[in-house]
Amino acid sequence: QKEVEQNSGPLSVPEGAIASLNCTYSDRGSQSFFWYRQYSGKSPELIMSIYSNGDKEDGRFTAQLNKASQYVSLLIRDSQPSDSATYLCAVYPGKLIFGQGTELSVKP
Amino acid sequence: ETGVTQTPRHLVMGMTNKKSLKCEQHLGHNAMYWYKQSAKKPLELMFVYNFKEQTENNSVPSRFSPECPNSSHLFLHLHTLQPEDSALYLCASSQGQGKETQYFGPGTRLLVL
């Protein structure tokens, strides 16, 4: 079992729709959870961090964490073509471990 | 300069060459990291430095040699690399070595011929 697993892509959504990105992790001792966005040929940039169960909202982005289910998700509301990128889930159980990323494509 | 900078941005080297990658952070952070990103694979942590001391070596081959002269600078010395070492090498920094957010540099795209 991979330590951090993301739903396989590419994920394609129409402009204005909600994009839902999912991530599961294996280490129950994980303390911190991050979502990074990586445009093609660029480095990862932080979108959201979440540390406790529940939802955390920042603009069009909502991160959801359920430690009991070892699940973290990212919702992007009113998706825009500029949101097209690879989204990386990262989990901290002592060191930062990244998932393989989900490629999101928002079609105009 | 702001954030995390890396030089060079692109590097082509032969298997017998020796080269170095440089990373500098302007954020006042105390921890710095080297990651390798290969196509279709997750980011792989290579080395961690906290207050200039190496705290993690993730079973990286000895042909990669890190150096951290101070909390703001990190180097990755490369020698006798293999073609499979071709990848994007990313430097990151964080306030402390822990659950704090890591901020990434633009990366060095390395091609080993």
mmCIF file of C-alpha atoms in Angstrom, chain A residues 1-102:
data_model
loop_
_atom_site.group_PDB
_atom_site.id
_atom_site.type_symbol
_atom_site.label_atom_id
_atom_site.label_comp_id
_atom_site.label_asym_id
_atom_site.label_seq_id
_atom_site.Cartn_x
_atom_site.Cartn_y
_atom_site.Cartn_z
ATOM 1 C CA GLN A 1 0.000 0.000 0.000
ATOM 2 C CA LYS A 2 1.316 3.423 -0.947
ATOM 3 C CA GLU A 3 1.858 5.794 1.952
ATOM 4 C CA VAL A 4 -0.091 8.583 0.272
ATOM 5 C CA GLU A 5 -2.458 7.755 -2.532
ATOM 6 C CA GLN A 6 -4.418 10.104 -4.751
ATOM 7 C CA ASN A 7 -7.239 9.306 -7.143
ATOM 8 C CA SER A 8 -5.854 8.686 -10.577
ATOM 9 C CA GLY A 9 -6.297 11.345 -13.207
ATOM 10 C CA PRO A 10 -6.539 13.123 -15.366
ATOM 11 C CA LEU A 11 -9.683 14.698 -13.931
ATOM 12 C CA SER A 12 -11.597 16.841 -16.375
ATOM 13 C CA VAL A 13 -14.320 19.274 -15.294
ATOM 14 C CA PRO A 14 -16.146 22.070 -17.140
ATOM 15 C CA GLU A 15 -15.514 25.677 -16.226
ATOM 16 C CA GLY A 16 -17.642 26.745 -13.281
ATOM 17 C CA ALA A 17 -18.043 23.217 -11.894
ATOM 18 C CA ILE A 18 -16.760 21.824 -8.602
ATOM 19 C CA ALA A 19 -13.567 19.788 -8.822
ATOM 20 C CA SER A 20 -13.077 17.178 -6.116
ATOM 21 C CA LEU A 21 -9.615 15.820 -5.417
ATOM 22 C CA ASN A 22 -9.113 12.962 -2.989
ATOM 23 C CA CYS A 23 -6.220 11.589 -0.990
ATOM 24 C CA THR A 24 -5.808 8.708 1.443
ATOM 25 C CA TYR A 25 -2.852 8.026 3.702
ATOM 26 C CA SER A 26 -1.610 5.023 5.614
ATOM 27 C CA ASP A 27 0.105 6.428 8.726
ATOM 28 C CA ARG A 28 -2.432 7.117 11.496
ATOM 29 C CA GLY A 29 0.171 9.234 13.283
ATOM 30 C CA SER A 30 0.094 11.844 10.534
ATOM 31 C CA GLN A 31 -0.242 15.315 11.995
ATOM 32 C CA SER A 32 -0.312 17.774 9.129
ATOM 33 C CA PHE A 33 -1.825 17.719 5.695
ATOM 34 C CA PHE A 34 -1.107 19.904 2.712
ATOM 35 C CA TRP A 35 -2.355 20.498 -0.789
ATOM 36 C CA TYR A 36 0.118 21.855 -3.326
ATOM 37 C CA ARG A 37 -0.565 22.924 -6.888
ATOM 38 C CA GLN A 38 2.053 22.357 -9.578
ATOM 39 C CA TYR A 39 1.764 23.844 -13.028
ATOM 40 C CA SER A 40 3.596 22.050 -15.819
ATOM 41 C CA GLY A 41 7.306 22.823 -15.658
ATOM 42 C CA LYS A 42 6.956 24.735 -12.388
ATOM 43 C CA SER A 43 7.583 23.955 -8.739
ATOM 44 C CA PRO A 44 4.847 23.080 -6.235
ATOM 45 C CA GLU A 45 3.098 25.984 -4.504
ATOM 46 C CA LEU A 46 1.059 25.644 -1.328
ATOM 47 C CA ILE A 47 -2.702 26.032 -1.610
ATOM 48 C CA MET A 48 -3.965 24.814 1.743
ATOM 49 C CA SER A 49 -2.803 23.269 4.971
ATOM 50 C CA ILE A 50 -5.095 21.544 7.452
ATOM 51 C CA TYR A 51 -4.316 20.076 10.836
ATOM 52 C CA SER A 52 -7.611 19.129 12.489
ATOM 53 C CA ASN A 53 -10.707 17.222 11.455
ATOM 54 C CA GLY A 54 -13.344 19.092 9.520
ATOM 55 C CA ASP A 55 -13.407 21.648 6.770
ATOM 56 C CA LYS A 56 -11.134 24.593 6.106
ATOM 57 C CA GLU A 57 -12.136 27.154 3.515
ATOM 58 C CA ASP A 58 -9.976 29.677 1.673
ATOM 59 C CA GLY A 59 -11.695 31.467 -1.159
ATOM 60 C CA ARG A 60 -12.766 28.913 -3.770
ATOM 61 C CA PHE A 61 -10.811 26.152 -2.058
ATOM 62 C CA THR A 62 -12.032 23.889 0.750
ATOM 63 C CA ALA A 63 -9.887 21.230 2.365
ATOM 64 C CA GLN A 64 -11.617 18.433 4.263
ATOM 65 C CA LEU A 65 -9.886 16.145 6.743
ATOM 66 C CA ASN A 66 -11.180 12.941 8.317
ATOM 67 C CA LYS A 67 -8.461 11.347 10.422
ATOM 68 C CA ALA A 68 -10.610 8.357 11.389
ATOM 69 C CA SER A 69 -10.986 7.457 7.724
ATOM 70 C CA GLN A 70 -7.426 8.622 6.902
ATOM 71 C CA TYR A 71 -8.805 10.780 4.161
ATOM 72 C CA VAL A 72 -8.183 14.334 3.024
ATOM 73 C CA SER A 73 -9.802 16.072 0.100
ATOM 74 C CA LEU A 74 -9.686 19.362 -1.762
ATOM 75 C CA LEU A 75 -12.737 20.941 -3.346
ATOM 76 C CA ILE A 76 -12.362 23.700 -5.901
ATOM 77 C CA ARG A 77 -15.569 25.644 -6.469
ATOM 78 C CA ASP A 78 -16.276 27.607 -9.646
ATOM 79 C CA SER A 79 -13.335 25.938 -11.379
ATOM 80 C CA GLN A 80 -11.419 28.108 -13.823
ATOM 81 C CA PRO A 81 -9.134 27.118 -16.720
ATOM 82 C CA SER A 82 -6.283 28.635 -14.686
ATOM 83 C CA ASP A 83 -6.887 25.900 -12.093
ATOM 84 C CA SER A 84 -5.632 23.329 -14.629
ATOM 85 C CA ALA A 85 -2.560 21.838 -12.974
ATOM 86 C CA THR A 86 -1.383 18.814 -11.028
ATOM 87 C CA TYR A 87 -2.508 18.802 -7.399
ATOM 88 C CA LEU A 88 -0.226 17.143 -4.869
ATOM 89 C CA CYS A 89 -1.397 15.854 -1.529
ATOM 90 C CA ALA A 90 1.300 15.796 1.164
ATOM 91 C CA VAL A 91 1.109 14.247 4.601
ATOM 92 C CA TYR A 92 3.438 14.722 7.579
ATOM 93 C CA PRO A 93 3.892 11.632 9.809
ATOM 94 C CA GLY A 94 7.401 12.685 10.791
ATOM 95 C CA LYS A 95 8.532 13.712 7.333
ATOM 96 C CA LEU A 96 6.633 15.139 4.422
ATOM 97 C CA ILE A 97 5.387 12.421 2.064
ATOM 98 C CA PHE A 98 3.795 13.301 -1.250
ATOM 99 C CA GLY A 99 1.230 11.475 -3.312
ATOM 100 C CA GLN A 100 1.735 10.989 -7.015
ATOM 101 C CA GLY A 101 -0.536 13.893 -7.870
ATOM 102 C CA THR A 102 -3.824 14.265 -9.709
#
